[in-house]
């Protein structure tokens, strides 16, 4: 799951059965955990919090340490408790400390709450876990972490200059010494330290969006230490890399007809009486706002706001109100994010630390000029955003550990959940993840739109499949397709 509008939004090899050279296998942690009250903004539903220390550099386990903040929603039924369920809400850059409470708000079944201590944590670099910074200005924060829609080559070059400035700021920030050590591989190793600190032989995991990459990397690095792994709304196996970012274009094209149908059926919005008319209105509004912004909305922000609102069906009425206001040159209603992000600067900075370490991004501005030109024509709604350049093209550091390639060796203990019309992590990317995990995984698809399946979508078949896996271990023998639920 991502936090809008700052959207902290994407061939298989053998899994690593042992630590790579220079990475010591951690032993049992003697560190006692002292659970206590959580910070005020996290404390709800009986959540408890604590901290643990982990190596800054896992190649040097006895070297400098950093601190991770953890939360726990303990099972109240010891007779049914199976173990622990680590969770991640997405990102990268998203805080997960309050996520167990959010899962309760999403009506997580009591059978799951009885089966596990639900564990949340802020990944390294995020929130209360040794946070990083890029000293971003308010303007830079407001740009978020999805590149703007590039109308032409000049827009790409402008964003390239802005991206280089951001990369330089990250390299000169007070946390620049952490640059090589904030990555998905390092966070996965942190997860195993959390497992040790909880005195568990195995952990289960529930990860959404970017959390699917984190869970897949953990399952690859530690194939025999996972119990039941659920990956919901899947990125490509490389995470939010160049290929994952470019999937925003086809993802929006696949999802947008759901909104067009919704708006066409609501004459009060006056956006068109057919889905085709609503689609034409999108391009008309974007072109008009490119020339003459309304109340701070230019064409790029309009496109981004539309893309972000397609994450949830529940956001469609608000989006239609925004369109209606912009179409009539009126002040649009303020877009309210579904989830508050207390520190946007840290969210954007830690997002960059991770994605720039997790893959090798093209350094040539010319390659982005080419890709934007191609994707603008192929996916005119949003392709020129997903293909646009990022600060990673100018990143100054190398990761302490090479990116981990998701592999298929290990027990068959992974369940992928995926919507067929996800704008941010489209089905085509999930299918790549499914192939990379091979027989380790099964996938359940729900014929619905939006970003997030389990507890977020309304498909009972998909929800029940995930709940059964978490509580009983029952998993479809083959991949399962869940048909659309009646409205």
XYZ file of C-alpha atoms in Angstrom:
487
model
C 0.000 0.000 0.000
C 1.186 3.477 -0.771
C 0.587 6.835 0.924
C -1.029 9.280 -1.517
C -0.396 11.801 -2.792
C 3.192 11.166 -1.804
C 3.126 7.728 -3.327
C 5.676 5.565 -1.722
C 4.854 3.598 -5.113
C 6.203 -1.730 -9.846
C 14.630 -14.826 -15.274
C 14.646 -16.675 -11.926
C 17.873 -17.753 -10.231
C 18.571 -20.210 -7.467
C 17.876 -18.937 -3.969
C 20.805 -18.306 -1.665
C 20.889 -21.202 0.783
C 23.704 -19.629 2.775
C 25.052 -16.166 3.443
C 27.101 -14.727 0.567
C 30.829 -14.262 1.166
C 31.481 -11.621 3.799
C 28.021 -11.914 5.361
C 28.034 -13.835 8.603
C 25.106 -16.012 9.523
C 23.686 -14.430 12.694
C 23.336 -16.605 15.742
C 20.653 -16.646 18.373
C 20.137 -13.185 19.811
C 20.560 -12.845 23.549
C 19.061 -9.385 23.448
C 16.008 -9.294 25.743
C 12.943 -7.525 24.412
C 11.162 -5.183 26.771
C 7.749 -4.346 25.391
C 6.178 -1.123 26.570
C 3.863 1.673 25.548
C 3.929 2.838 21.948
C 4.252 6.485 20.891
C 0.968 8.355 21.061
C 0.455 8.367 17.289
C 0.843 4.584 17.168
C -0.848 3.482 20.394
C -4.182 1.815 19.653
C -5.753 -1.626 19.836
C -3.363 -2.589 22.637
C -0.220 -2.250 20.534
C 3.105 -2.582 22.390
C 6.457 -1.256 21.177
C 10.151 -1.896 21.665
C 13.487 -1.431 19.903
C 16.338 -3.704 18.884
C 19.834 -3.046 17.592
C 21.009 -4.486 14.284
C 24.309 -4.132 12.400
C 24.581 -1.128 10.135
C 26.589 -3.393 7.821
C 25.580 -7.043 8.023
C 29.014 -8.000 6.709
C 30.345 -6.711 10.023
C 27.866 -7.952 12.638
C 29.989 -6.719 15.547
C 30.495 -3.274 14.031
C 28.363 -0.126 14.359
C 24.720 -0.763 15.187
C 21.512 1.033 14.248
C 18.143 0.877 15.966
C 14.887 -0.586 14.695
C 11.494 0.228 16.194
C 9.046 -2.669 16.477
C 5.418 -3.009 17.452
C 3.401 -6.031 18.522
C -0.269 -6.852 18.629
C -0.121 -9.984 20.750
C -2.453 -12.918 20.249
C -4.911 -13.185 23.082
C -5.527 -16.860 22.474
C -2.437 -18.888 23.453
C -4.133 -22.169 22.538
C -4.451 -21.054 18.911
C -1.262 -19.002 18.597
C 0.981 -20.333 15.824
C 3.800 -17.784 15.870
C 4.513 -14.294 14.592
C 3.354 -12.515 11.455
C 5.719 -9.771 10.336
C 4.046 -7.117 8.201
C 4.976 -4.395 5.755
C 2.484 -1.875 4.284
C 4.546 -0.895 1.239
C 6.751 1.940 0.143
C 9.676 1.814 0.216
C 9.720 4.644 2.697
C 6.468 3.766 4.433
C 6.360 3.463 8.214
C 5.067 0.102 9.385
C 5.050 0.664 13.137
C 1.312 1.352 13.232
C 0.395 -1.245 10.622
C -0.834 -3.993 12.991
C -3.411 -1.498 14.275
C -4.335 -0.587 10.712
C -4.957 -4.249 9.953
C -7.411 -4.377 12.847
C -9.150 -1.326 11.393
C -9.335 -3.207 8.080
C -11.226 -5.984 9.895
C -8.525 -8.633 9.908
C -10.340 -11.848 10.869
C -10.186 -12.857 14.503
C -8.859 -16.251 13.446
C -5.710 -14.546 12.101
C -5.378 -12.316 15.179
C -5.620 -15.433 17.352
C -3.032 -17.311 15.272
C -0.237 -14.744 15.451
C 1.442 -11.974 17.273
C 1.190 -9.340 14.538
C 4.529 -7.526 14.261
C 5.037 -4.115 12.688
C 8.316 -2.297 12.219
C 9.816 0.769 10.662
C 12.420 -0.505 8.174
C 15.928 0.871 8.515
C 16.097 4.500 7.427
C 12.371 5.037 7.998
C 10.446 6.808 10.740
C 11.768 5.806 14.156
C 14.363 3.334 12.810
C 17.503 5.461 12.381
C 15.852 7.775 9.832
C 17.670 9.129 6.790
C 17.342 12.473 5.042
C 18.133 14.188 1.758
C 17.474 17.677 3.179
C 14.595 18.070 0.757
C 12.942 21.437 0.445
C 9.175 21.743 0.744
C 8.940 22.035 -3.020
C 11.014 18.885 -3.484
C 8.869 17.023 -0.963
C 5.723 18.091 -2.770
C 7.013 16.493 -5.969
C 6.689 13.153 -4.189
C 8.426 10.029 -5.386
C 6.769 9.418 -8.749
C 8.354 11.390 -11.592
C 6.150 14.037 -13.223
C 4.482 13.453 -16.555
C 6.863 14.634 -19.277
C 5.063 16.286 -22.178
C 8.212 16.547 -24.272
C 11.990 16.266 -24.196
C 12.310 19.625 -22.452
C 10.295 18.298 -19.511
C 12.619 15.296 -19.227
C 15.678 17.548 -19.217
C 14.134 19.833 -16.589
C 13.373 16.883 -14.335
C 16.860 15.508 -14.950
C 18.345 18.726 -13.552
C 16.017 18.557 -10.551
C 16.839 14.883 -10.011
C 20.581 15.544 -10.044
C 20.129 18.243 -7.411
C 18.241 15.788 -5.199
C 20.869 13.072 -5.658
C 23.601 15.561 -4.738
C 21.671 16.600 -1.625
C 21.342 12.967 -0.537
C 25.094 12.489 -0.980
C 25.845 15.573 1.136
C 23.220 15.088 3.839
C 23.982 14.367 7.478
C 22.994 10.730 6.888
C 25.076 10.281 3.728
C 27.215 7.714 5.592
C 24.133 5.450 5.604
C 23.655 5.569 1.820
C 25.235 2.157 1.040
C 23.383 0.364 3.829
C 19.703 1.180 3.256
C 18.400 -1.456 0.854
C 15.902 -4.262 0.614
C 18.626 -6.859 1.123
C 19.714 -5.177 4.358
C 16.104 -4.860 5.532
C 15.493 -8.554 4.826
C 18.507 -9.374 6.990
C 17.062 -7.086 9.660
C 13.884 -9.161 9.507
C 15.883 -12.240 10.391
C 17.382 -10.400 13.340
C 13.836 -9.564 14.406
C 12.990 -13.264 14.155
C 15.912 -14.072 16.441
C 14.995 -11.360 18.928
C 11.482 -12.808 19.116
C 12.989 -16.282 19.731
C 11.109 -17.790 16.807
C 12.470 -20.512 14.540
C 10.358 -19.234 11.655
C 8.310 -16.182 10.770
C 5.241 -15.657 8.654
C 4.944 -12.507 6.581
C 2.252 -10.294 5.043
C 3.560 -7.616 2.687
C 1.779 -5.252 0.332
C 3.153 -3.529 -2.780
C 6.873 -2.887 -2.104
C 6.437 -5.346 0.766
C 6.108 -8.088 -1.860
C 9.664 -7.435 -2.984
C 10.869 -7.384 0.619
C 9.094 -10.672 1.359
C 10.405 -12.323 -1.799
C 13.964 -11.243 -0.978
C 13.626 -12.597 2.556
C 12.284 -15.885 1.186
C 15.270 -16.035 -1.175
C 17.929 -15.226 1.419
C 16.392 -17.363 4.170
C 14.293 -20.008 2.397
C 13.931 -22.254 5.426
C 13.054 -19.556 7.952
C 9.743 -18.533 6.446
C 6.505 -20.154 7.540
C 3.587 -18.721 5.552
C 4.476 -15.875 3.197
C 1.734 -13.696 1.647
C 2.721 -11.196 -1.055
C -0.124 -8.835 -1.983
C -0.075 -6.521 -5.062
C 3.185 -7.675 -6.496
C 6.086 -5.782 -7.970
C 8.283 -7.346 -10.607
C 11.042 -9.553 -9.114
C 13.518 -6.658 -9.230
C 11.307 -4.467 -7.048
C 10.632 -0.866 -7.963
C 13.318 -0.874 -10.630
C 13.251 0.640 -14.120
C 10.916 -2.073 -15.398
C 8.622 -1.794 -12.389
C 8.391 1.967 -12.731
C 7.473 1.769 -16.413
C 4.529 -0.475 -15.551
C 2.663 2.560 -14.175
C 1.762 3.394 -17.800
C -0.009 0.147 -18.727
C -1.364 -0.125 -15.177
C -3.255 3.143 -15.496
C -4.556 2.263 -18.959
C -5.945 -1.010 -17.611
C -7.514 0.533 -14.496
C -8.912 3.809 -15.854
C -12.003 2.277 -17.539
C -13.352 1.469 -14.059
C -13.400 5.187 -13.241
C -14.732 6.116 -16.666
C -17.660 3.747 -16.161
C -18.274 5.138 -12.664
C -18.243 8.782 -13.770
C -20.394 8.151 -16.844
C -23.094 6.673 -14.600
C -23.141 9.810 -12.392
C -24.665 12.721 -14.339
C -24.162 15.056 -11.357
C -20.448 15.240 -12.192
C -21.105 16.257 -15.820
C -17.954 14.556 -17.066
C -19.555 12.648 -19.924
C -22.412 10.247 -20.406
C -20.298 7.381 -21.753
C -16.955 5.907 -20.682
C -15.507 7.101 -23.992
C -16.613 10.674 -23.231
C -15.039 10.527 -19.753
C -11.800 9.269 -21.294
C -11.823 12.153 -23.766
C -12.418 14.517 -20.831
C -9.229 13.250 -19.178
C -7.100 14.213 -22.150
C -8.942 17.503 -22.582
C -8.463 18.514 -18.948
C -4.809 17.471 -18.941
C -4.104 19.546 -22.054
C -5.949 22.581 -20.685
C -4.125 22.403 -17.358
C -0.791 22.032 -19.126
C -1.441 25.477 -20.624
C -3.257 27.159 -17.734
C -3.118 25.617 -14.237
C -6.170 25.984 -11.988
C -5.752 26.494 -8.248
C -2.270 24.941 -8.289
C -3.294 22.006 -10.485
C -1.189 21.771 -13.609
C -1.399 18.910 -16.068
C 1.243 16.828 -14.271
C -0.490 17.082 -10.897
C -3.860 16.340 -12.483
C -2.487 13.150 -14.023
C -0.788 12.137 -10.765
C -3.922 12.834 -8.700
C -5.962 10.692 -11.069
C -3.434 7.863 -10.962
C -3.264 7.930 -7.143
C -7.034 7.998 -6.760
C -7.363 4.833 -8.813
C -5.753 2.889 -5.961
C -9.163 2.586 -4.279
C -12.742 2.509 -5.566
C -13.649 4.583 -2.505
C -11.625 7.516 -3.845
C -13.546 7.766 -7.112
C -16.248 10.178 -5.857
C -13.574 12.570 -4.561
C -11.694 12.317 -7.851
C -14.847 13.074 -9.823
C -15.431 16.166 -7.659
C -11.882 17.328 -8.394
C -12.402 16.842 -12.129
C -15.711 18.704 -12.013
C -14.153 21.667 -10.208
C -11.177 21.851 -12.568
C -13.447 21.540 -15.589
C -15.415 24.601 -14.432
C -12.389 26.600 -13.198
C -13.482 26.279 -9.577
C -11.278 25.536 -6.542
C -11.070 21.728 -6.312
C -11.695 19.974 -2.991
C -8.532 19.172 -1.082
C -7.412 15.639 -1.751
C -7.291 13.804 1.556
C -4.908 10.907 1.745
C -6.291 7.679 3.135
C -3.303 7.397 5.445
C -1.349 10.206 7.077
C 2.375 10.433 6.430
C 3.885 12.258 9.408
C 7.269 12.979 7.822
C 7.133 13.392 4.058
C 10.807 14.353 3.803
C 11.924 11.116 5.419
C 9.425 9.084 3.384
C 10.733 10.454 0.077
C 14.400 10.297 1.117
C 14.267 6.710 2.404
C 12.352 5.711 -0.720
C 15.266 6.955 -2.819
C 17.915 5.307 -0.645
C 16.241 1.932 -1.182
C 15.302 1.998 -4.864
C 18.650 3.472 -5.896
C 20.475 0.680 -4.048
C 18.163 -2.096 -5.195
C 18.939 -1.995 -8.900
C 21.243 -0.438 -11.471
C 19.473 2.499 -13.108
C 20.527 3.816 -16.518
C 22.926 6.755 -16.228
C 22.311 8.173 -19.685
C 19.711 10.930 -19.871
C 19.282 9.961 -23.501
C 17.901 6.562 -22.517
C 15.131 8.282 -20.524
C 14.384 10.639 -23.404
C 13.905 7.591 -25.613
C 11.795 5.644 -23.105
C 9.545 8.609 -22.344
C 8.935 9.177 -26.044
C 8.030 5.512 -26.529
C 5.789 5.223 -23.467
C 4.031 8.545 -24.093
C 2.775 7.126 -27.384
C 2.157 3.605 -26.139
C 0.455 4.570 -22.854
C -0.654 8.188 -23.320
C -2.437 8.528 -19.992
C 0.573 8.083 -17.700
C 3.411 6.372 -19.539
C 5.487 9.543 -19.737
C 5.524 9.659 -15.943
C 6.560 6.077 -15.176
C 9.318 6.252 -17.795
C 10.685 9.608 -16.631
C 14.089 9.980 -14.999
C 14.705 9.565 -11.247
C 17.520 10.738 -8.943
C 18.900 7.191 -9.114
C 20.388 8.081 -12.510
C 22.792 10.406 -10.646
C 23.273 8.368 -7.463
C 26.764 8.692 -6.027
C 27.134 5.557 -3.888
C 27.183 1.805 -4.427
C 25.216 -0.585 -2.198
C 27.171 -2.476 0.434
C 25.531 -5.670 -0.797
C 24.559 -6.450 -4.403
C 20.822 -6.587 -5.080
C 19.285 -9.999 -4.425
C 17.680 -11.776 -7.365
C 14.502 -13.520 -6.324
C 14.793 -17.282 -6.793
C 12.742 -20.460 -6.695
C 14.700 -22.749 -4.356
C 13.084 -23.528 -1.042
C 9.836 -24.869 0.384
C 6.522 -24.170 -1.294
C 5.259 -21.646 1.249
C 4.354 -18.481 -0.693
C 0.928 -17.176 -1.718
C 0.635 -14.224 -4.113
C -2.573 -12.157 -4.109
C -3.230 -9.849 -7.039
C -5.985 -7.705 -8.553
C -6.420 -7.982 -12.304
C -6.623 -4.177 -12.699
C -4.016 -2.736 -10.355
C -2.713 0.667 -11.560
C 0.558 0.612 -9.607
C 1.591 -3.047 -9.647
C -0.162 -4.525 -12.678
C -0.943 -8.196 -13.150
C 1.831 -8.536 -15.743
C 4.418 -7.692 -13.063
C 2.846 -10.141 -10.610
C 3.071 -12.852 -13.247
C 6.802 -12.185 -13.503
C 7.115 -12.543 -9.720
C 5.109 -15.765 -9.870
C 7.483 -17.187 -12.488
C 10.562 -16.132 -10.516
C 9.326 -17.956 -7.397
C 8.406 -21.029 -9.410
C 6.856 -23.942 -7.514
C 7.460 -22.159 -4.224
C 4.373 -20.040 -4.933
C 0.740 -20.098 -5.901
C -1.215 -17.026 -6.978
C -4.809 -16.003 -6.394
C -6.133 -13.273 -8.675
C -9.235 -11.203 -8.013
C -11.211 -9.770 -10.915
C -11.317 -6.256 -9.505
C -9.489 -2.945 -9.724
C -7.330 -1.088 -7.250
C -4.103 -1.519 -5.330
C -4.432 -4.076 -2.556
C -6.357 -7.336 -2.335
C -6.484 -8.811 1.165
C -8.797 -6.873 3.503
C -8.758 -3.943 1.056
C -10.707 -5.286 -1.904
C -14.215 -6.692 -1.698
C -13.559 -10.071 -3.309
C -14.623 -12.708 -0.784
C -13.014 -15.555 -2.705
C -9.583 -13.890 -2.601
C -9.927 -12.754 1.020
C -11.001 -16.208 2.165
C -8.116 -17.822 0.275
C -5.546 -15.668 2.075
C -7.190 -16.139 5.476
C -7.259 -19.913 5.037
C -3.581 -19.968 4.120
C -2.567 -17.865 7.122
C -4.669 -19.812 9.615
C -4.554 -23.398 8.348
C -1.774 -23.488 5.776
C -4.318 -24.521 3.133
C -3.316 -23.149 -0.246
C -4.757 -23.711 -3.732
C -3.190 -26.691 -5.476
C -2.964 -24.547 -8.609
C -3.238 -20.815 -9.218
C -6.778 -19.603 -8.482
C -8.793 -17.000 -10.369
C -11.600 -15.379 -8.344
C -14.405 -13.934 -10.459
C -15.799 -10.468 -9.870
C -18.117 -10.155 -6.876
C -21.616 -8.723 -7.458
C -21.809 -4.995 -6.739
